[in-house]
Short mmCIF file of C-alpha atoms in Angstrom, two decimals:
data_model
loop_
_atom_site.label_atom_id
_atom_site.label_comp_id
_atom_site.label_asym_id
_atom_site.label_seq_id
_atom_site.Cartn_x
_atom_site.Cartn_y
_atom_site.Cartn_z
CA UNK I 1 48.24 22.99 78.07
CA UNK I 2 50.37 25.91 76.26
CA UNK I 3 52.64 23.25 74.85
CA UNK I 4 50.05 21.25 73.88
CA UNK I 5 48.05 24.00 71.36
CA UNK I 6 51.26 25.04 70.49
CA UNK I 7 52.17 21.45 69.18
CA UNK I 8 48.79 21.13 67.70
CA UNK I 9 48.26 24.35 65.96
CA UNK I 10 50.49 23.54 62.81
CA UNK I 11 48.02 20.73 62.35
CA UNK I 12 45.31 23.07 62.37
CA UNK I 13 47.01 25.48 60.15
CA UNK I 14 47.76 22.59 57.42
CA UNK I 15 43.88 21.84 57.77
CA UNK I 16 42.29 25.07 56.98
CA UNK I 17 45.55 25.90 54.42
CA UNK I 18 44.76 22.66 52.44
CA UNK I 19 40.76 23.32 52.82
CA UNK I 20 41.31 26.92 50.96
CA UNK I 21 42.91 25.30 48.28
CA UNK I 22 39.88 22.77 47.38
CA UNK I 23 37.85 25.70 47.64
CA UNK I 24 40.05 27.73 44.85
CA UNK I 25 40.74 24.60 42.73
CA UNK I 26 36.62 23.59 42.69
CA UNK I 27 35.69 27.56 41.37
CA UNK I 28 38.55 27.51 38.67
CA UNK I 29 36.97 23.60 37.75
CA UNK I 30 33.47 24.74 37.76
CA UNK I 31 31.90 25.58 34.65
CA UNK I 32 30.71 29.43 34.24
CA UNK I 33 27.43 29.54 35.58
CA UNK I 34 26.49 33.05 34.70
CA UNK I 35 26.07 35.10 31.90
CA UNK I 36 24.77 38.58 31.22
CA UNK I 37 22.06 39.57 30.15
CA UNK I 38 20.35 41.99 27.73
CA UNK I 39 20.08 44.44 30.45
CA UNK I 40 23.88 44.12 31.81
CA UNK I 41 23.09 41.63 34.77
CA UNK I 42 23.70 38.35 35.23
CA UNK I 43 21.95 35.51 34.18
CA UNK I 44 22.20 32.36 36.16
CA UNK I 45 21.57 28.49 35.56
CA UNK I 46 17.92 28.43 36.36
CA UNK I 47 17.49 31.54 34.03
CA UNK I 48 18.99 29.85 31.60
CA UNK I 49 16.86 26.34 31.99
CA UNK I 50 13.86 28.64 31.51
CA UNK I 51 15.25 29.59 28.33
CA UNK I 52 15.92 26.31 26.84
CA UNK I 53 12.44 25.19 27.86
CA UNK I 54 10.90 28.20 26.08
CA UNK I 55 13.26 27.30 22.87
CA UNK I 56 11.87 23.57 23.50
CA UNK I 57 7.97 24.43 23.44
CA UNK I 58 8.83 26.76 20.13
CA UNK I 59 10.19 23.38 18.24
CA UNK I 60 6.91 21.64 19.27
CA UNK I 61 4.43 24.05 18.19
CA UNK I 62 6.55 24.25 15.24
CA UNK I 63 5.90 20.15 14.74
CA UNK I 64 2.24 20.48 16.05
CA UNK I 65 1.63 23.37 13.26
CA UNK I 66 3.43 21.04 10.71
CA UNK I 67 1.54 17.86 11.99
CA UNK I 68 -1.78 20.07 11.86
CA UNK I 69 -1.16 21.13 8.03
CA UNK I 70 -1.82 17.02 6.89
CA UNK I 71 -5.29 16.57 5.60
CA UNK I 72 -7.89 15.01 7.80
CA UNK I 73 -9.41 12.44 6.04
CA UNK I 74 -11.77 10.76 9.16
CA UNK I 75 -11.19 8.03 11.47
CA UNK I 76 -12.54 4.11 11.08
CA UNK I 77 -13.77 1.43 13.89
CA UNK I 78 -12.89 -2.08 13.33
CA UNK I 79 -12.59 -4.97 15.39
CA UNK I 80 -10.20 -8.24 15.17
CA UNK I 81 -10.89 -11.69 16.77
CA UNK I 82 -8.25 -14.51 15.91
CA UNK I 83 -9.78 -17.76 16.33
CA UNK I 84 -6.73 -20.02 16.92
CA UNK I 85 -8.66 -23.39 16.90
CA UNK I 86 -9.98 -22.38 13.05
CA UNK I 87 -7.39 -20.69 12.31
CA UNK I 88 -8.97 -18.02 10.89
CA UNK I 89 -8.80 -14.14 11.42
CA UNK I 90 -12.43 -12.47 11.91
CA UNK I 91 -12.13 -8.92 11.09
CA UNK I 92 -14.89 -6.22 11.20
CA UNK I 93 -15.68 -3.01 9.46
CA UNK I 94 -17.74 -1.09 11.57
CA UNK I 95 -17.43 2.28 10.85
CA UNK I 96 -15.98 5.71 9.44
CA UNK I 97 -16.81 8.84 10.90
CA UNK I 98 -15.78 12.37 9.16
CA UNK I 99 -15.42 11.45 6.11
CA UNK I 100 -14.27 14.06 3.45
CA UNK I 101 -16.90 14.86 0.99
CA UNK I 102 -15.68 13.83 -2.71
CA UNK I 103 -18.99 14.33 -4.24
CA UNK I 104 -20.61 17.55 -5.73
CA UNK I 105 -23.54 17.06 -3.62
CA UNK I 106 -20.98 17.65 -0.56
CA UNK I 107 -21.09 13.99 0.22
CA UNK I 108 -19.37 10.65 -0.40
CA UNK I 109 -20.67 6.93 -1.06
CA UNK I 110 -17.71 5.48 1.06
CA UNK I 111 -17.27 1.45 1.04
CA UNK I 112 -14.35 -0.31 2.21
CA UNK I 113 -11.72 -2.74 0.65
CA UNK I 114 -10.23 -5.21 3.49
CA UNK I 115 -6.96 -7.45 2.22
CA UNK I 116 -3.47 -8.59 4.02
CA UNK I 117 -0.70 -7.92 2.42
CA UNK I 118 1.84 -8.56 1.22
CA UNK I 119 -0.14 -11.46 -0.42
CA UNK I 120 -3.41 -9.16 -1.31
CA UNK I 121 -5.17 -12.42 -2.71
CA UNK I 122 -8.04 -12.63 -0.34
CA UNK I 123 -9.41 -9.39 -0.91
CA UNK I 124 -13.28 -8.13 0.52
CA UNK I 125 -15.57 -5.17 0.28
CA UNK I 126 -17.96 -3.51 2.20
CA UNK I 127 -21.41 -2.48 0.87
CA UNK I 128 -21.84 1.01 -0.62
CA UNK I 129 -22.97 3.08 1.74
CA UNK I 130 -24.96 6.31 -0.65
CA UNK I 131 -24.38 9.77 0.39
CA UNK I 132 -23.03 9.96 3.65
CA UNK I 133 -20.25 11.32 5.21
CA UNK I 134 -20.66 8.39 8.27
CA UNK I 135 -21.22 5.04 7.07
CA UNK I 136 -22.15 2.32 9.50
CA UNK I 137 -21.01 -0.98 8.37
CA UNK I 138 -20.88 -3.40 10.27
CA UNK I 139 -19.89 -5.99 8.64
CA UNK I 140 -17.45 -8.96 9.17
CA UNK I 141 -15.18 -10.81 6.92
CA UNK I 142 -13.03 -14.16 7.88
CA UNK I 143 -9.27 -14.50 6.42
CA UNK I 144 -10.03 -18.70 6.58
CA UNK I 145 -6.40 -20.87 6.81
CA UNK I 146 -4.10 -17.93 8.31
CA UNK I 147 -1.69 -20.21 11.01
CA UNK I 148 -0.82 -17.65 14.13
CA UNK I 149 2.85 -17.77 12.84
CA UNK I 150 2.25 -16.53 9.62
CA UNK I 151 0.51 -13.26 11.34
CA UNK I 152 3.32 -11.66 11.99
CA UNK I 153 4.44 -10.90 8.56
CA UNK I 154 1.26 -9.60 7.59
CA UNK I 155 -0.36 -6.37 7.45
CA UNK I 156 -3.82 -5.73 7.86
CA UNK I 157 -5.16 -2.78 5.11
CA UNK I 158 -8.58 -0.95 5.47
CA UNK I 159 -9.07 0.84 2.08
CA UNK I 160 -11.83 3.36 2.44
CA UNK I 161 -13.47 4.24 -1.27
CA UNK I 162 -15.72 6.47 -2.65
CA UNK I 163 -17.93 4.60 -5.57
CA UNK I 164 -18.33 6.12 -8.90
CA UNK I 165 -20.92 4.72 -11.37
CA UNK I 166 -19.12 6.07 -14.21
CA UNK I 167 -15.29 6.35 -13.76
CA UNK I 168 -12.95 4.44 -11.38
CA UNK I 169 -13.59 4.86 -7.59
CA UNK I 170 -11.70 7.40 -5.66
CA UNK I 171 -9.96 6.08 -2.94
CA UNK I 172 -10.31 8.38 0.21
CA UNK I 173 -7.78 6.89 2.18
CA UNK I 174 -6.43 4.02 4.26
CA UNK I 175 -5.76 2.57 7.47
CA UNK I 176 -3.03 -0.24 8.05
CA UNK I 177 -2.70 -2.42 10.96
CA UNK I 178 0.30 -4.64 11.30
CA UNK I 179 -0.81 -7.61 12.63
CA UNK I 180 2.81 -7.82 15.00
CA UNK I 181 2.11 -4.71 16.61
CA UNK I 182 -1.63 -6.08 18.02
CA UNK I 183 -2.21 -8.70 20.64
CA UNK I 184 -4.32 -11.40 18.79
CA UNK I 185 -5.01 -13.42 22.20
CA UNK I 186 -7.89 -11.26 22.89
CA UNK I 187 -10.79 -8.96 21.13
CA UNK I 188 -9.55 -5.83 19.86
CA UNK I 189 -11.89 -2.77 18.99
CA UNK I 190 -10.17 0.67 17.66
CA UNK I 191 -10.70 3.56 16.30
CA UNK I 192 -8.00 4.78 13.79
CA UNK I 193 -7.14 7.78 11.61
CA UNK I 194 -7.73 7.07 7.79
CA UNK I 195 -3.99 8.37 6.42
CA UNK I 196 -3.74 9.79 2.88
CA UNK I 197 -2.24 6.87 0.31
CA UNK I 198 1.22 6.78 0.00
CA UNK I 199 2.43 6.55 -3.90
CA UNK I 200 4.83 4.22 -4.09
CA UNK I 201 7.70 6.35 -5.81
CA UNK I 202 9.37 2.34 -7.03
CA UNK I 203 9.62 2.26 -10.72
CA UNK I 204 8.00 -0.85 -12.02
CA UNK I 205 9.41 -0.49 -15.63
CA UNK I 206 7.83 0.54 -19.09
CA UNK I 207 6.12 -1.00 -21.77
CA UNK I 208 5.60 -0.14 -25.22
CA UNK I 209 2.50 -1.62 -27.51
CA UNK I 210 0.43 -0.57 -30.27
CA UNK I 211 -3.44 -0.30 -30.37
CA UNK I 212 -5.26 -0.63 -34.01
CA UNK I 213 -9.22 -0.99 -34.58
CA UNK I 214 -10.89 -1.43 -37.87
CA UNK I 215 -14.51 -0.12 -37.63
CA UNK I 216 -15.74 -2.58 -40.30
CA UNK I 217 -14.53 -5.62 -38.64
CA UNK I 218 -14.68 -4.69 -35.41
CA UNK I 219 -10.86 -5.97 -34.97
CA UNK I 220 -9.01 -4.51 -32.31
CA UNK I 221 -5.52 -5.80 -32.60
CA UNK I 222 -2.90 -5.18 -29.47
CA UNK I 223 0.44 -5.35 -31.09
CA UNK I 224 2.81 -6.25 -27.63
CA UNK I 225 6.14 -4.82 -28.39
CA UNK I 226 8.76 -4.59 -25.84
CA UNK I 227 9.20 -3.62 -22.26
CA UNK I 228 12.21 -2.18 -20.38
CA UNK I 229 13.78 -1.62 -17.13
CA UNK I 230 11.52 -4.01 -15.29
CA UNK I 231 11.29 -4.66 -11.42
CA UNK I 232 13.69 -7.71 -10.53
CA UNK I 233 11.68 -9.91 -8.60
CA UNK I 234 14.01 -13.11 -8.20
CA UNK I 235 16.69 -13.93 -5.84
CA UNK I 236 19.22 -14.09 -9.15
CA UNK I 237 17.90 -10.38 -9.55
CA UNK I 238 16.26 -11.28 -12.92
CA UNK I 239 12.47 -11.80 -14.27
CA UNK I 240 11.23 -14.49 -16.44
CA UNK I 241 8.36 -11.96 -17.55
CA UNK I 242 4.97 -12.44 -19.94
CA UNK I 243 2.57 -10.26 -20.49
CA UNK I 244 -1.44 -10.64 -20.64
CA UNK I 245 -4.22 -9.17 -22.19
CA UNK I 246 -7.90 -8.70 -20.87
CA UNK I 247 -10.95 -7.15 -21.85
CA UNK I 248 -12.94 -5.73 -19.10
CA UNK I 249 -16.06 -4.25 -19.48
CA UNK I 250 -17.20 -1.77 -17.34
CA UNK I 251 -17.32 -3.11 -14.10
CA UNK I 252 -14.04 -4.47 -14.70
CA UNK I 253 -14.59 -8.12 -15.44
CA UNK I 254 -12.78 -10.33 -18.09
CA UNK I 255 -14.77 -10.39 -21.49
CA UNK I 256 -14.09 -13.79 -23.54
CA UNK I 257 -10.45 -15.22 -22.94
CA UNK I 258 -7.39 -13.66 -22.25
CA UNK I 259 -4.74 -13.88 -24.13
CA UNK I 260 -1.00 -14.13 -23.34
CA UNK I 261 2.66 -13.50 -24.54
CA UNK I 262 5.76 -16.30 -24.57
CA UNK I 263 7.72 -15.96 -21.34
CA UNK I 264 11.43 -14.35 -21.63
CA UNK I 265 13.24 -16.31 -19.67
CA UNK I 266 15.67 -14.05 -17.47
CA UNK I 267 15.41 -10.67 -18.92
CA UNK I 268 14.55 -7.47 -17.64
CA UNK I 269 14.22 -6.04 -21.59
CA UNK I 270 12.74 -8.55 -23.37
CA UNK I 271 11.24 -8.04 -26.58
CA UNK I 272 8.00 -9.73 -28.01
CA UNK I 273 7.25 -8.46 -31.25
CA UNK I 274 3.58 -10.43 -30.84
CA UNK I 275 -0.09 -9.36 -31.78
CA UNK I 276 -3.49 -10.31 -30.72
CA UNK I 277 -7.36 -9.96 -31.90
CA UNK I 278 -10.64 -8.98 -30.35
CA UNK I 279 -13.46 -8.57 -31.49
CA UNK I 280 -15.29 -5.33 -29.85
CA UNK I 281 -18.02 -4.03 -31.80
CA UNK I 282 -17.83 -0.08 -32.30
CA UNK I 283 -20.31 1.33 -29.95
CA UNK I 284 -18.49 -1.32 -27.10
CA UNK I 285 -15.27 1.06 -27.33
CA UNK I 286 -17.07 3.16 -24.46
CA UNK I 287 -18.02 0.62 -21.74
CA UNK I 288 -15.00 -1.64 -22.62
CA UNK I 289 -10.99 -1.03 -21.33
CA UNK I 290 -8.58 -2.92 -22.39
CA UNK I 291 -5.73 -4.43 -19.39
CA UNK I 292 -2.14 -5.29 -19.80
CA UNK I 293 -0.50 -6.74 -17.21
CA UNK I 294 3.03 -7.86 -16.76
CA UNK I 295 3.86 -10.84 -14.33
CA UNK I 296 6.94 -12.79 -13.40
CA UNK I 297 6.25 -16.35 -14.24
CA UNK I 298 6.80 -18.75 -11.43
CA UNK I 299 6.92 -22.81 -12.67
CA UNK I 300 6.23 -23.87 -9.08
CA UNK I 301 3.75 -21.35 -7.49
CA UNK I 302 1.73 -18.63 -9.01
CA UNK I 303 2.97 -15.72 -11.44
CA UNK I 304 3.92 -12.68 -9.37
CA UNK I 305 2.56 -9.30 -11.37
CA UNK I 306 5.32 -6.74 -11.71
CA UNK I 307 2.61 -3.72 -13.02
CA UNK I 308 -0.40 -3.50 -15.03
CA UNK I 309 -1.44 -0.47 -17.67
CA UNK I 310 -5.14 -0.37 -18.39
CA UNK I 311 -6.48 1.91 -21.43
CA UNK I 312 -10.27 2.69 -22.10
CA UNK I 313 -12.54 6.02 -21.92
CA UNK I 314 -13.02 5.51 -18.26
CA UNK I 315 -8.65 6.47 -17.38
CA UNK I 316 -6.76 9.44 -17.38
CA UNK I 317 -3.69 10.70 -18.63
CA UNK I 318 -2.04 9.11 -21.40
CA UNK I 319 -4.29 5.53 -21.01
CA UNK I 320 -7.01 7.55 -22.35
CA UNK I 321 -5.00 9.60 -24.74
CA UNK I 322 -3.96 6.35 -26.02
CA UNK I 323 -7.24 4.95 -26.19
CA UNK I 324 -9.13 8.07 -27.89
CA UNK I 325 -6.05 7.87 -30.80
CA UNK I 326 -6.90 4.52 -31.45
CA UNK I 327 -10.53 5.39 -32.10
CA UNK I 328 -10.30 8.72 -33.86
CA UNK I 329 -7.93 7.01 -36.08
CA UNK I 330 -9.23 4.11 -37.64
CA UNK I 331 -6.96 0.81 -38.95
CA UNK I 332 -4.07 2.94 -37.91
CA UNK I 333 -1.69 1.41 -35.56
CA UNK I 334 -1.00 4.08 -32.26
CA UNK I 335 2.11 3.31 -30.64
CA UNK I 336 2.69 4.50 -26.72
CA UNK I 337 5.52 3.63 -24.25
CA UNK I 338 3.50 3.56 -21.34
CA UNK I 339 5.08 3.41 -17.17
CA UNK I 340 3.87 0.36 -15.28
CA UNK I 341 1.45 0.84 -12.37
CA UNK I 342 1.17 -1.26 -9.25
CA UNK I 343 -1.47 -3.91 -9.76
CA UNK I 344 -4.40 -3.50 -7.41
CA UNK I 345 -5.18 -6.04 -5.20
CA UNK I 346 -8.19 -8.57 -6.34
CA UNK I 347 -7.16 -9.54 -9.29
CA UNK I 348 -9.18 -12.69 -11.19
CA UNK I 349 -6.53 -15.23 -12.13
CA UNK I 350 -6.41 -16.95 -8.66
CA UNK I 351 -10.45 -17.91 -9.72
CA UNK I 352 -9.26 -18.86 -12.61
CA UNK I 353 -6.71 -21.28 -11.07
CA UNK I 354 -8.92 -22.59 -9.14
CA UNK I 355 -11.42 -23.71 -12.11
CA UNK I 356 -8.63 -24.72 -13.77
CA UNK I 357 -7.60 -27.08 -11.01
CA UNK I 358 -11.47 -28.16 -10.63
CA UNK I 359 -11.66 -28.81 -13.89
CA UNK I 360 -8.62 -31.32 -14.10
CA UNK I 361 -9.46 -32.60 -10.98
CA UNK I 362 -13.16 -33.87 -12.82
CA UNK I 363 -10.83 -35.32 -15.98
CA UNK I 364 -8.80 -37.16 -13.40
CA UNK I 365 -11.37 -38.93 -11.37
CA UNK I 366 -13.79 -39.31 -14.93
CA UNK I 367 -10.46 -40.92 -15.95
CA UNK I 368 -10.39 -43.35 -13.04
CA UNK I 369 -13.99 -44.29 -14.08
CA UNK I 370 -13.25 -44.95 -17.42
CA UNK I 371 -10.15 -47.53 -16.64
CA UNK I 372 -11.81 -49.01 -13.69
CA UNK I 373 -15.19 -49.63 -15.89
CA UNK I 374 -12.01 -51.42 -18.48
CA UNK I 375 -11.27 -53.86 -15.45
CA UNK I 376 -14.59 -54.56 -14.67
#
């Protein structure tokens, strides 16, 4: 038995010798897991957890204080049904709710603008909805030929307004719904936050013209000069831009024909050099604005706008300025470079188009009349 433990106690030796070393090799590996602290002592891992979470709620009531500081503007109900037999996308205004008051009465007279983009062709509105701060609407509007494909590109835009007999409506805000982000298989019914408008810091390019009215004659001659820097907007990175010139009155539809520039092929600088006359009489100059609007021509499809600049006694800035030059000093040409503005969705030409097609479409088939009375 003796000569047994004694053969077995180097074994046991080696164990606990090799079992001391782990232990010594594990604390000289493992990190330091104290510190001290303001008062001398020391600070262990769990103290030091505690800490980080403390540091952790700090940064997010800093980012709750800085989310907090962004104006409410009120939230809006809508609903979307996709009909996938019409294709067609049924979309509903129904309300707003806390709406901030733009008026000097302490109220608003909210309506709202309902488009896709990036298209913005097929454009709706709301009623007006006078003084009120919580408009029920209600109302429903169909986007007619929309193929469930093509939804996923587009984004759905609530525009909420406030109306303005006299000068242009202030927008209040917006809402935007991308149309991939929402399950169009079913109903859907939201509330949203309206978010302020984003400017869109993209420079659009300039353009220079000159404004001249003769009292007598009631001749107001636009004199289009030259524009520069313009947006690229084809794949070769160059425009084939025109420019054209409308009337409004003061609801902001066309007066009499428009007229329009050449096209310069391929050039983001072109220079026109061209003039054109209307025929406002003097105490018009009030109710009446006058529109410019670049566009890219397109020979296949439809002219894309680049930006529009619109002058008249119902703007700001320097398309007033402009405007009030022009009429405080008579048969004197004012020339202003002026920056391009995006062009706001809705605009008429697509109506135009369309009676343009209609009306070619009658000539063809009075044509087919004509030579099949011949044969007869």
């Amino acid at each position: 038995m003796a000569g047994h433990l004694c053969n077995s106690s180097p074994d046991w030796v080696s164990y606990w010798w090799v079992l001391l070393v782990r232990v010594e090799v594990l604390q000289k590996e493992r990190p330091k897991d104290k510190k001290k602290g303001k008062d001398g002592k020391d600070q262990d891992d769990e103290d030091f957890l505690v800490d980080n979470e403390e540091e952790m709620d700090v940064k997010e009531e800093l980012e709750i204080k800085q989310d907090s500081t962004k104006e409410y503007l009120g939230k809006l109900q809508y609903k979307l049904e996709y009909d996938f037999n019409a294709q067609s996308l049924n979309v509903t205004a129904v309300q707003c709710t806390e709406l901030p008051a733009l008026d000097l009465g302490g109220t608003s007279d909210p309506y709202v603008k309902v488009y896709l983009m990036p298209d913005k062709k097929r454009k709706f509105e709301t009623k007006v909805h006078r003084k009120t701060l919580n408009p029920f609407f209600n109302e429903t509007f169909s986007f007619k030929q929309v193929p469930y494909s093509e939804t996923f590109d587009k984004t759905l835009v609530f525009a909420v307004f406030d109306y303005d007999r006299f000068s242009k409506h202030d927008q209040i805000g917006e809402v935007k719904v991308p149309l991939c982000m929402v399950d169009l298989a079913q109903t859907i019914e939201e509330w949203k936050d309206i978010q302020s408008v984003k400017v869109d810091d993209q420079y659009l390019g300039d353009i220079c013209f000159s404004l001249r009215y003769v009292p007598t004659s009631g001749k107001l001659t636009v004199g289009i000069l030259e524009c520069k820097n313009l947006k690229k907007m084809d794949i070769t990175g160059a425009s084939d831009p025109y420019v054209k010139i409308k009337l409004l009155d003061s609801k902001g539809k066309r007066i009499g024909k428009k007229k329009k520039t050449t096209v310069k092929m391929g050039n983001l600088n072109p220079y026109y050099n061209e003039s054109f006359v209307f025929i406002v009489e003097q105490e018009m100059l009030r109710r009446v604005s006058l529109e410019l609007v670049v566009a890219d021509y397109d020979r296949i499809g439809s002219s894309d706008p680049i930006g529009r600049v619109e002058c008249g006694y119902n703007r700001k800035g320097l398309e007033l300025k402009h405007w009030k030059e022009m009429v405080e000093n008579p048969r004197r040409p004012i020339v202003h470079w002026h920056v391009l503005k995006d062009v706001e969705p809705g605009d008429d030409d697509d109506d135009e188009k369309k009676k343009e097609k209609k009306k070619e479409g009658e000539k063809k088939e009075r044509k087919k009349e004509v030579d099949n009375n011949k044969i007869q």
